Coordinates of C-alpha atoms and ligand atoms in Angstrom, one line a residue:
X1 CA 114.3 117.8 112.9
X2 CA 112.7 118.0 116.5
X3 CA 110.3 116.0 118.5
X4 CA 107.6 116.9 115.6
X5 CA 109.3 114.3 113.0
X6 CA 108.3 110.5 113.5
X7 CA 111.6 109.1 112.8
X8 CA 112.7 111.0 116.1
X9 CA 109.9 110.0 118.2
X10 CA 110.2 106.5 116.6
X11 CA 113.8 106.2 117.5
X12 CA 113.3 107.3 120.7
X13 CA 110.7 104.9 121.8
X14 CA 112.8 102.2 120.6
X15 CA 115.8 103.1 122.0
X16 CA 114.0 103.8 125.0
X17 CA 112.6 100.7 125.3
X18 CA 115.5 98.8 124.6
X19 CA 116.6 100.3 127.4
X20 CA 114.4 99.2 129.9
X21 CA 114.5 95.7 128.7
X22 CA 118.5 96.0 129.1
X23 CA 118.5 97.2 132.2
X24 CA 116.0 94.6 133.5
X25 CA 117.4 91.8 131.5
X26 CA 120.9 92.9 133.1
X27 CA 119.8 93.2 136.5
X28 CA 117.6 90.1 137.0
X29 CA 121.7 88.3 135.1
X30 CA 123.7 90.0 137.8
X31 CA 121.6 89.0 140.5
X32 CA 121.5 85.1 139.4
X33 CA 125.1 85.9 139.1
X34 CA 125.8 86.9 142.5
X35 CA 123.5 84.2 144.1
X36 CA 125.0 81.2 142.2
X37 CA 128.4 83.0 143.3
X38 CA 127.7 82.9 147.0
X39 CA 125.6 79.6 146.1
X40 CA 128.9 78.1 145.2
X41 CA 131.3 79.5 147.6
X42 CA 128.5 78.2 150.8
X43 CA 128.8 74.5 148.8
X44 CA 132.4 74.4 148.6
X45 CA 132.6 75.4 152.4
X46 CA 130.3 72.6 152.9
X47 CA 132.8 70.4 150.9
X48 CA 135.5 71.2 153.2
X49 CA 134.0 71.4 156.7
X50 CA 132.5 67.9 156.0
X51 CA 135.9 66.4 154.6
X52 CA 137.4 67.6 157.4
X53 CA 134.9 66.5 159.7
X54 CA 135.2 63.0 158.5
X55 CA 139.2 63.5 158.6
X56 CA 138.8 64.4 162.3
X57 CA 137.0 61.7 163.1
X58 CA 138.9 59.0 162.1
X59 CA 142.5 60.3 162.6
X60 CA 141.8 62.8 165.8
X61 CA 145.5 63.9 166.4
X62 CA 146.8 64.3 162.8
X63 CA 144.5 67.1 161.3
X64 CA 146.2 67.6 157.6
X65 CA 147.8 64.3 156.3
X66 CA 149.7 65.2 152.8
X67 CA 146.8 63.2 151.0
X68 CA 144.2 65.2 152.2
X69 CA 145.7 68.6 151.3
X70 CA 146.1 66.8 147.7
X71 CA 142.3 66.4 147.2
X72 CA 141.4 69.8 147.9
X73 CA 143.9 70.9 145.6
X74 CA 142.3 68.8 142.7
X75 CA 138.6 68.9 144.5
X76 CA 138.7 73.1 145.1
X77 CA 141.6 74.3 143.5
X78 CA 143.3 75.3 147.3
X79 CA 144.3 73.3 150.3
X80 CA 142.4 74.5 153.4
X81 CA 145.7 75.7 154.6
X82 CA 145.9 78.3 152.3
X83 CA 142.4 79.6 154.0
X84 CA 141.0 80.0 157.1
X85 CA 140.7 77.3 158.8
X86 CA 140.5 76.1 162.7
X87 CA 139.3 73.5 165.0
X88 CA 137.5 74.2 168.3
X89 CA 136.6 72.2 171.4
X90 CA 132.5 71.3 172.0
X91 CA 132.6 75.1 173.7
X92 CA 134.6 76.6 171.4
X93 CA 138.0 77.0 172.9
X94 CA 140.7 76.5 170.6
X95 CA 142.5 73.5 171.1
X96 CA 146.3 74.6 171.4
X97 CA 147.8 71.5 169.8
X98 CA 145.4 71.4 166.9
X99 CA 147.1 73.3 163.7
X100 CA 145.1 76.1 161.7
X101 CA 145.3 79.4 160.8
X102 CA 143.1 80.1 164.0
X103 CA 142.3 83.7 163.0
X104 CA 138.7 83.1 162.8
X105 CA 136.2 84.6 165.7
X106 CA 133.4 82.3 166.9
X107 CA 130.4 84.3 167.3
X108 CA 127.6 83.0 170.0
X109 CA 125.0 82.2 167.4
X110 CA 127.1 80.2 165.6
X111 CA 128.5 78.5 169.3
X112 CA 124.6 78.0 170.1
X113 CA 123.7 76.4 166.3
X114 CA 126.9 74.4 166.9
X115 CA 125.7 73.0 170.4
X116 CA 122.3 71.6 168.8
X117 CA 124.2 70.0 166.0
X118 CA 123.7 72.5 163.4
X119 CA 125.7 74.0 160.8
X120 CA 126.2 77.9 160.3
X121 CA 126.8 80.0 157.6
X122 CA 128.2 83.9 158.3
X123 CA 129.8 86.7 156.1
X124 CA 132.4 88.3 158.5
X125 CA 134.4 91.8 157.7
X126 CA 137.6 92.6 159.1
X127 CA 139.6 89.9 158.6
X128 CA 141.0 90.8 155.3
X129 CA 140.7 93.2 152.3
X130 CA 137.5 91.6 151.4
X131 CA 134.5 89.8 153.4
X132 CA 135.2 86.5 154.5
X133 CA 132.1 83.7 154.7
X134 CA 132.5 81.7 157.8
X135 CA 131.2 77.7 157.8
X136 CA 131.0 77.0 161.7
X137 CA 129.8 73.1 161.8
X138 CA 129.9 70.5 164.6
X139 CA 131.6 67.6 164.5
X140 CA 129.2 64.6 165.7
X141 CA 130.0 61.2 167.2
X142 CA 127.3 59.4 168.9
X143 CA 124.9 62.3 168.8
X144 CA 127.5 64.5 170.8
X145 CA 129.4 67.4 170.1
X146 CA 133.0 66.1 170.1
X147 CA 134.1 69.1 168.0
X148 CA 133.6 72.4 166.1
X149 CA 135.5 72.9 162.7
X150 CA 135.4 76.5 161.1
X151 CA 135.9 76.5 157.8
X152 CA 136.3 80.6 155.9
X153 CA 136.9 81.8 152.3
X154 CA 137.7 85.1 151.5
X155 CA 134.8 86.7 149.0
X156 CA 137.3 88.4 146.8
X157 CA 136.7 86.0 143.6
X158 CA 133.2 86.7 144.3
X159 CA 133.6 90.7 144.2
X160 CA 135.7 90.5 141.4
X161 CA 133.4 88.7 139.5
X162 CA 130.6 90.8 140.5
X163 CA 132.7 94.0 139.2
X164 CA 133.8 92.7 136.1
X165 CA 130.3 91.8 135.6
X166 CA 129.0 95.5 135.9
X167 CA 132.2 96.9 134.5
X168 CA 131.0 94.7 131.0
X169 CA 127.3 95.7 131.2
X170 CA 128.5 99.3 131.8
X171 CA 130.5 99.4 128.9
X172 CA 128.6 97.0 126.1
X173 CA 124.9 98.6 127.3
X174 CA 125.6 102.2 126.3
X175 CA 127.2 100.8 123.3
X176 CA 124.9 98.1 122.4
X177 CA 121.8 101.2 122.7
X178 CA 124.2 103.4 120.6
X179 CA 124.4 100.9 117.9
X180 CA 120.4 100.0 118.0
X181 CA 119.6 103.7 118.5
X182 CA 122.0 104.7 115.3
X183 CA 120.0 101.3 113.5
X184 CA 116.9 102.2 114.3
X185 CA 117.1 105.9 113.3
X186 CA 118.6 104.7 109.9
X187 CA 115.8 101.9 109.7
X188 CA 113.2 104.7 110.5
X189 CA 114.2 107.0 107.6
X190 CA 114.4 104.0 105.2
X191 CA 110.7 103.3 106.3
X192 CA 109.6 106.5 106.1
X193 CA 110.9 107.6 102.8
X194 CA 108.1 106.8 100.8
X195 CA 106.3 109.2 102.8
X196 CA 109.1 112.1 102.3
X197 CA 108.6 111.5 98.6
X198 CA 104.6 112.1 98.9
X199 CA 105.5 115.0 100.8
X200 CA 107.7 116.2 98.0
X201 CA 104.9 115.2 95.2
X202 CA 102.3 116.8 97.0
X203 CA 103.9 120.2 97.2
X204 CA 104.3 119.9 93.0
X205 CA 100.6 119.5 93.0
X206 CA 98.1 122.3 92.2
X207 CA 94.7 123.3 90.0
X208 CA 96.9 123.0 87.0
X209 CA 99.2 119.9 87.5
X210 CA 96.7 117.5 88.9
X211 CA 98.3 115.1 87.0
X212 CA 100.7 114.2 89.3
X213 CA 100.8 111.1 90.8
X214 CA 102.7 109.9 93.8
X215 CA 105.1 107.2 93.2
X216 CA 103.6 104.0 94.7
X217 CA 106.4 100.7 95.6
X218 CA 103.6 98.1 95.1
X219 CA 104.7 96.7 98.3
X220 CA 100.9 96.2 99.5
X221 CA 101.9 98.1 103.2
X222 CA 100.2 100.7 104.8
X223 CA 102.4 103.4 103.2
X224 CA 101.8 101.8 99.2
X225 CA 98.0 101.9 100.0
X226 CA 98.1 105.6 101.5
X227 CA 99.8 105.9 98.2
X228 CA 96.9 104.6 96.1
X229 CA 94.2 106.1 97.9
X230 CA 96.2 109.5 97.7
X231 CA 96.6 108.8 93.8
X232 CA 92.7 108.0 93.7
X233 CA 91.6 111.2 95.4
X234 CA 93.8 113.0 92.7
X235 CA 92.5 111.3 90.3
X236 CA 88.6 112.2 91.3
X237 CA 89.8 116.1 91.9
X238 CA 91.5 116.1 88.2
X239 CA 88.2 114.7 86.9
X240 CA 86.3 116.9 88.5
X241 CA 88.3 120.1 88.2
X242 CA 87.9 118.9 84.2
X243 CA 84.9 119.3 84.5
X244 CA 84.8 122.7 85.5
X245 CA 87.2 123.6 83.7
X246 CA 84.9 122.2 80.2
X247 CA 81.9 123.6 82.1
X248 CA 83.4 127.4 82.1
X249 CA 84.5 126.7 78.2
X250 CA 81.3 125.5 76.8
X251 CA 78.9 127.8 79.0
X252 CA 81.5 130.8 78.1
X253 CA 81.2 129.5 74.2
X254 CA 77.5 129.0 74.0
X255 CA 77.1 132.6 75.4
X256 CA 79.6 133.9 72.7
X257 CA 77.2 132.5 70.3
X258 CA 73.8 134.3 70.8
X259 CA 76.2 137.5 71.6
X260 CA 77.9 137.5 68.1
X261 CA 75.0 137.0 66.1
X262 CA 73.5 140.0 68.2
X263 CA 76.4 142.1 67.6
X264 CA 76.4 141.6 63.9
X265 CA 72.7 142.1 63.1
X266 CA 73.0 145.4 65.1
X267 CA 76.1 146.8 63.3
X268 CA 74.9 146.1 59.8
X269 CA 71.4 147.7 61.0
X270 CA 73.4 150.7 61.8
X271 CA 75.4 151.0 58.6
X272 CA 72.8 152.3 56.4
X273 CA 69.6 154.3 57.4
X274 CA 67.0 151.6 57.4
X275 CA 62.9 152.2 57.7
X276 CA 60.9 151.5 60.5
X277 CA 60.1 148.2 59.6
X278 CA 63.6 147.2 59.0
X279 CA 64.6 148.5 62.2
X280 CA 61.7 146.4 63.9
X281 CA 62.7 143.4 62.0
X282 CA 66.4 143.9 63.5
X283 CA 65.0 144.3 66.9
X284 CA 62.6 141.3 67.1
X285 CA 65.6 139.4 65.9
X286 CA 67.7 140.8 68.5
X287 CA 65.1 140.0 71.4
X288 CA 64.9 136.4 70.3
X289 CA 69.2 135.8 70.8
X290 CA 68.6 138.1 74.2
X291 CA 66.0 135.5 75.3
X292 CA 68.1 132.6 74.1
X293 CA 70.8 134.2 76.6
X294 CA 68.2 134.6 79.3
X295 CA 67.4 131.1 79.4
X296 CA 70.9 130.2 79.1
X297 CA 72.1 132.1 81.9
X298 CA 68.4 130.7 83.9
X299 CA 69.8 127.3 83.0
X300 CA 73.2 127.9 84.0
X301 CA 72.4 129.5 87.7
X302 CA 70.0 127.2 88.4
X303 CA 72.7 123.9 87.7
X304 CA 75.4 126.4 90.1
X305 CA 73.0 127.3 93.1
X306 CA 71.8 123.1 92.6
X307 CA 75.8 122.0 92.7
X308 CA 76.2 124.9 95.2
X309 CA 73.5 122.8 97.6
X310 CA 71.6 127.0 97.9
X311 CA 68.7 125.9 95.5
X312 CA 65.7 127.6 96.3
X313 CA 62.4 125.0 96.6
X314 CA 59.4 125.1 97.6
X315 CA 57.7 122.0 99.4
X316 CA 53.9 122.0 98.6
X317 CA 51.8 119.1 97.4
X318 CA 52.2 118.2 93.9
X319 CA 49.5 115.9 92.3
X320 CA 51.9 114.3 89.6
X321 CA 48.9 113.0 87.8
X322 CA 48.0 116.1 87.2
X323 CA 51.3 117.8 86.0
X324 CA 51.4 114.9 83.7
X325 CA 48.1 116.1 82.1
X326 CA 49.4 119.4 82.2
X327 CA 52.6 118.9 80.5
X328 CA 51.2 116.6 77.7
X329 CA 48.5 119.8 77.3
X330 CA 51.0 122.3 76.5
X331 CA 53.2 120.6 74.3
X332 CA 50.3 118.3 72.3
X333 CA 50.8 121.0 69.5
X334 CA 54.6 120.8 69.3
X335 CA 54.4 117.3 69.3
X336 CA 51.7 117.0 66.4
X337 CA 54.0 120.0 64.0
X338 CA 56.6 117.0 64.3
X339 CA 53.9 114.5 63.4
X340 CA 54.6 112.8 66.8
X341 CA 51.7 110.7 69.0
X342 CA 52.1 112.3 72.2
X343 CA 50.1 110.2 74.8
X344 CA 49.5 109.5 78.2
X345 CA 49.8 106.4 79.2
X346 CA 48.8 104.4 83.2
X347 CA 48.3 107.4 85.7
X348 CA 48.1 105.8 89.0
X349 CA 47.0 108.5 91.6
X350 CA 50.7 109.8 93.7
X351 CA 51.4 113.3 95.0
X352 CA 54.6 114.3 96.1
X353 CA 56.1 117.3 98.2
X354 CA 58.1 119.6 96.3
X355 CA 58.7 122.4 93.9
X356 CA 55.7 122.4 91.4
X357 CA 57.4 124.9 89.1
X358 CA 60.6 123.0 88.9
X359 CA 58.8 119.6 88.7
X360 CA 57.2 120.9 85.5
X361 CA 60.3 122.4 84.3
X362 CA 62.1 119.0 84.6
X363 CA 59.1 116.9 83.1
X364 CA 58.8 119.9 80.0
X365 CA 62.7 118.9 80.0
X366 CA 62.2 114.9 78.9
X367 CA 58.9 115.6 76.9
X368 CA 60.6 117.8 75.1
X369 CA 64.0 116.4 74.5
X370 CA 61.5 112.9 73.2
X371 CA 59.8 115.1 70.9
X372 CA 63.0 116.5 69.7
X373 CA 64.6 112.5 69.5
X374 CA 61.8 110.6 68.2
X375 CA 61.4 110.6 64.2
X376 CA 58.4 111.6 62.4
X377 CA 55.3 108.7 63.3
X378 CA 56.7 107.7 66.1
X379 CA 55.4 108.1 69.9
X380 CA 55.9 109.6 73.0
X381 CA 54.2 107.8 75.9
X382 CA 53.4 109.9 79.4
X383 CA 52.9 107.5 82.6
X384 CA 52.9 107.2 86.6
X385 CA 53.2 104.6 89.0
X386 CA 53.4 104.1 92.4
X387 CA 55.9 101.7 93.9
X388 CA 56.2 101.1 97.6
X389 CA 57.0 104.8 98.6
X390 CA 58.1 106.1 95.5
X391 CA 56.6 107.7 92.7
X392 CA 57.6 106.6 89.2
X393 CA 57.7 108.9 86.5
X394 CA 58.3 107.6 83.0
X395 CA 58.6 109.3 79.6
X396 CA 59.1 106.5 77.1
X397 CA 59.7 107.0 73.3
X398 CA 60.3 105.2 70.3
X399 CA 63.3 107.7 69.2
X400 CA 66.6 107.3 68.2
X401 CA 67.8 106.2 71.2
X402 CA 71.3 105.9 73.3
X403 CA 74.7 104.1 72.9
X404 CA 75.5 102.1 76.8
X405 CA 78.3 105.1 76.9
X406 CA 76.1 108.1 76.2
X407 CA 73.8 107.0 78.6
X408 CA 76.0 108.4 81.2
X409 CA 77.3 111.7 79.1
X410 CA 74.0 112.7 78.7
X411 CA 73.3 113.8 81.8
X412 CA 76.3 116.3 82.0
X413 CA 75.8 119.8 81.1
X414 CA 76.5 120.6 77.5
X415 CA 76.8 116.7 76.4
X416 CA 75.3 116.6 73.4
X417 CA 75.5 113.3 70.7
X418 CA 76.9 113.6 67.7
X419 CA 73.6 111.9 66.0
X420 CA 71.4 113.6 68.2
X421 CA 73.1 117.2 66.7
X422 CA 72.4 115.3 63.2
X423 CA 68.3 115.9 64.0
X424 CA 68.1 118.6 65.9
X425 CA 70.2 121.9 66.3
X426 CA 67.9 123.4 69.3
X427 CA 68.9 123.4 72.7
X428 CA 72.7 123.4 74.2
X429 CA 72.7 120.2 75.9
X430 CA 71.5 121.7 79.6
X431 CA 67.8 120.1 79.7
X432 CA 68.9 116.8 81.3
X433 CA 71.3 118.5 83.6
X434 CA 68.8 120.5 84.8
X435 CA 66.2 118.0 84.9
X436 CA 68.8 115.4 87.2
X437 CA 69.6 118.6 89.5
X438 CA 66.0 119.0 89.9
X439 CA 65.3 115.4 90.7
X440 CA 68.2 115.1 92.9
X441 CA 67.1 118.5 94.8
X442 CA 63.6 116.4 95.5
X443 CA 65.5 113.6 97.2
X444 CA 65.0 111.3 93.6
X445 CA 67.1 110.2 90.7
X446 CA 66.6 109.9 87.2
X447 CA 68.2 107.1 84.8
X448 CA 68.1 106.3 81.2
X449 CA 67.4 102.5 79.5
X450 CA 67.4 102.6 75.9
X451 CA 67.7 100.4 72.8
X452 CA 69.7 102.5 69.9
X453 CA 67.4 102.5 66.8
X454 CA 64.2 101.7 69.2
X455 CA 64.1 104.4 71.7
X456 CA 64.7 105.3 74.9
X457 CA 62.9 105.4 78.6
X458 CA 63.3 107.8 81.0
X459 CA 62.4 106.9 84.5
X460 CA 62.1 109.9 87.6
X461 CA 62.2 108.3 90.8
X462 CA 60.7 110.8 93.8
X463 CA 60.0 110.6 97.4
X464 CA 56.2 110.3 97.8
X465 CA 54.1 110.8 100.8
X466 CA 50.5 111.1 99.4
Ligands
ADP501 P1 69.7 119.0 74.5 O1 68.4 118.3 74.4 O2 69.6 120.5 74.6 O3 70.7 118.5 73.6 P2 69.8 117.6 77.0 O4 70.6 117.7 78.2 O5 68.3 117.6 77.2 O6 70.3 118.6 76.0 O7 70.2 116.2 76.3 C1 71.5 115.9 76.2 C2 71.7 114.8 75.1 O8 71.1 113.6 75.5 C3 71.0 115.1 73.8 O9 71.8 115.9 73.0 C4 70.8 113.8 73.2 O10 72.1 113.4 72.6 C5 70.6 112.9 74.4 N1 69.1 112.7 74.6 C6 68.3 113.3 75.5 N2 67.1 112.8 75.5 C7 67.1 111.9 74.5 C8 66.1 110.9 74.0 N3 64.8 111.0 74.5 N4 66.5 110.1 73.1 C9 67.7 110.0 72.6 N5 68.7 110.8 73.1 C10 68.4 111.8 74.0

């Protein structure tokens, strides 16, 4: 697993900012370590020196009485004895009868802070192992100088604090990140799993096991709802690829038909000499199943180049008025052999661009399938209206009408109703495919209302631009 997973580039981030924040966190702690360190060292130097100062003012020849080495003991834990201490005249000369270690150097800064009454503060090497902070303050009586008192501590508890600081941080950071980095790589795979798992699922799916789905956790987080949607394209594909899949069937079936019946008439033709006008009879017979094949196969390439998006269309003027009139012409006789009133109802003026060929094909279509629907006496009602932009195109009948479900079905190819099989065995079921394909191509729609028992309305909805 390289750089390319997300639970590696996820555990690196952290642990890389982790880091960071360690290493800032730790260095902004060891430097209020060290400055409260030398904070307190510089205030207990202070403590002395003035203690002292007050001690050498009010007992001048005795520097160190017993009681005085007893409250630094419980004040500061040492007695200035066991440190550097020593006690100078106004220029800095040591005085030889005044006690004290008298190993400290008096440097002129701190002579010339001393001679204006001020206090000063220095870190001297040399003097030991370790550094050794230096107090030089002035011992005041009646605004004079009357003496200098040099108070040192050795820095080594500071140091050794300071060490054993980094020492702990050196040690506990690398293992504190080891631990987090370990957590979070563990944390990462946990969070990530449902994602493996999709992966896995995936991988099972193809064309013919698209009815996998991938497990969702029903947690509501990003990964569950990645889940769904994921589940819910499946879903649409394994519709769809039904589809197809019961597209191929019944086109392949109602091509078997027409093929069969062919075949048969042929072969019994051909098992006995017949006479001419048998032979002619056969043939017409067989020309009508070849043109029921044609204008299956028309049907069936015009729905594939339409779902394909390659439908060939031409974009002229079409007064729909007019085809209206047309249509109701040609099939006036058809209508009147099923004893249906065929009439044309409110023609208000529209023309539309688009395919006049396929605009006929796809009103033929609904007039057609109402003729077929409708019962004996009953009508079929042509009209046209304009609305806004549009261009409403309505064939209305007083058939048997649809089920709320059907209304759907109907429009995909070879849908067919079980009562509407009951009136009338011609056609496959194509017509309103076609017709939607056609009104779709146009930039329209078409949709069904219908009353079962009453009849049913068919409305086109085009584009117009009169
Ligand atoms: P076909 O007419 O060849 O069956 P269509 O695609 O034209 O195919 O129609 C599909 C189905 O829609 C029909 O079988 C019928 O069930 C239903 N249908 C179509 N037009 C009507 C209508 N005017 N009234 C009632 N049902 C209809």
């Amino acid at each position: 697993m390289g750089m390319r997973s997300i639970r590696a580039r996820l555990t690196l981030w952290y642990t890389g900012l982790l880091t960071v924040t360690l290493l800032l966190l730790g260095g902004a702690a060891y430097l209020l370590l060290a400055y409260s360190l030398a904070h307190d060292v510089d205030a207990a130097l202070h403590g002395i020196a003035s203690t002292l100062a007050e001690e050498a003012h009010r007992n001048p020849t005795s520097p160190f009485p017993a009681e005085i080495d007893e409250t630094f003991r419980r004040f500061f834990g040492f007695s200035p004895r066991d440190r550097y201490f020593q006690k100078l005249d106004p220029f800095g000369q040591r005085d030889p009868h005044q006690p004290g270690s008298g190993k400290l150097p008096l440097g002129p800064r701190a002579l010339k802070n001393a001679s204006q009454g001020l206090s000063t503060f220095e870190t001297l090497e040399g003097l030991g192992p370790y550094p050794v902070r230096v107090l030089t303050a002035p011992v005041m009586e009646g605004g004079r100088v009357v003496n200098l008192i040099q108070v040192g501590m050795s820095l080594q508890n500071v140091f050794t604090a300071r060490n054993r600081f980094l020492l702990v941080m050196a040690v506990l950071l690398p293992l504190g990140l080891l631990l987090a980095g370990g957590g979070g790589w563990l944390l990462a795979r946990r969070a990530l799993k449902p994602v493996q798992r999709m992966t896995e699922t995936a991988h099972r799916i193809t064309a013919e096991h698209l009815a996998e789905r991938v497990p969702e956790t029903e947690a509501g987080d990003e990964l569950d709802r990645l889940a769904k949607t994921f589940n819910e394209m499946l879903g649409r594909l394994d519709v769809a690829f039904n589809q197809i899949r019961q597209f191929s069937a019944d086109a392949s079936h109602e091509l078997q038909t027409p093929l069969t019946i062919l075949k048969g008439e042929l072969e019994v033709a051909l098992r006995a000499p017949r006479s001419a006008e048998e032979y002619q009879e056969v043939l017409r017979s067989g020309l009508e199943e070849i043109d029921r094949i044609a204008h299956l196969v028309e049907g069936l390439l015009l729905l594939a180049r339409a779902q394909a998006g390659v439908l060939r269309m031409d974009h002229q003027p079409v007064d729909l008025a007019e085809l209206l009139e047309e249509v109701h012409g040609r099939l006036k006789v058809l209508a009147d052999n099923h004893s249906i009133h065929l009439q044309l109802g409110l023609l208000e003026p529209v023309t539309v661009h688009g395919d006049h060929e396929r605009l006929r094909r796809l009103l033929l279509n609904l007039v057609e399938n109402g003729i077929k629907y409708t019962r004996a006496g009953g009508s079929v009602t042509l009209s046209l209206e304009r609305q806004g932009s549009w261009a409403l195109l309505r064939v209305a009948d007083t058939g048997i009408g649809l089920a709320e479900p059907e209304q759907e079905q109907i429009f995909q190819p070879f849908y067919r109703s079980p009562e509407a099989l009951t009136l009338s065995q011609s056609g496959v079921g194509l017509g309103l495919s076609i017709a939607r394909s056609i009104a779709l191509a146009h930039g329209g729609s078409i949709e069904v209302s219908s009353t079962p028992g009453h009849g049913s309305v068919f409305t086109v909805r085009l584009p117009g631009n009169a």
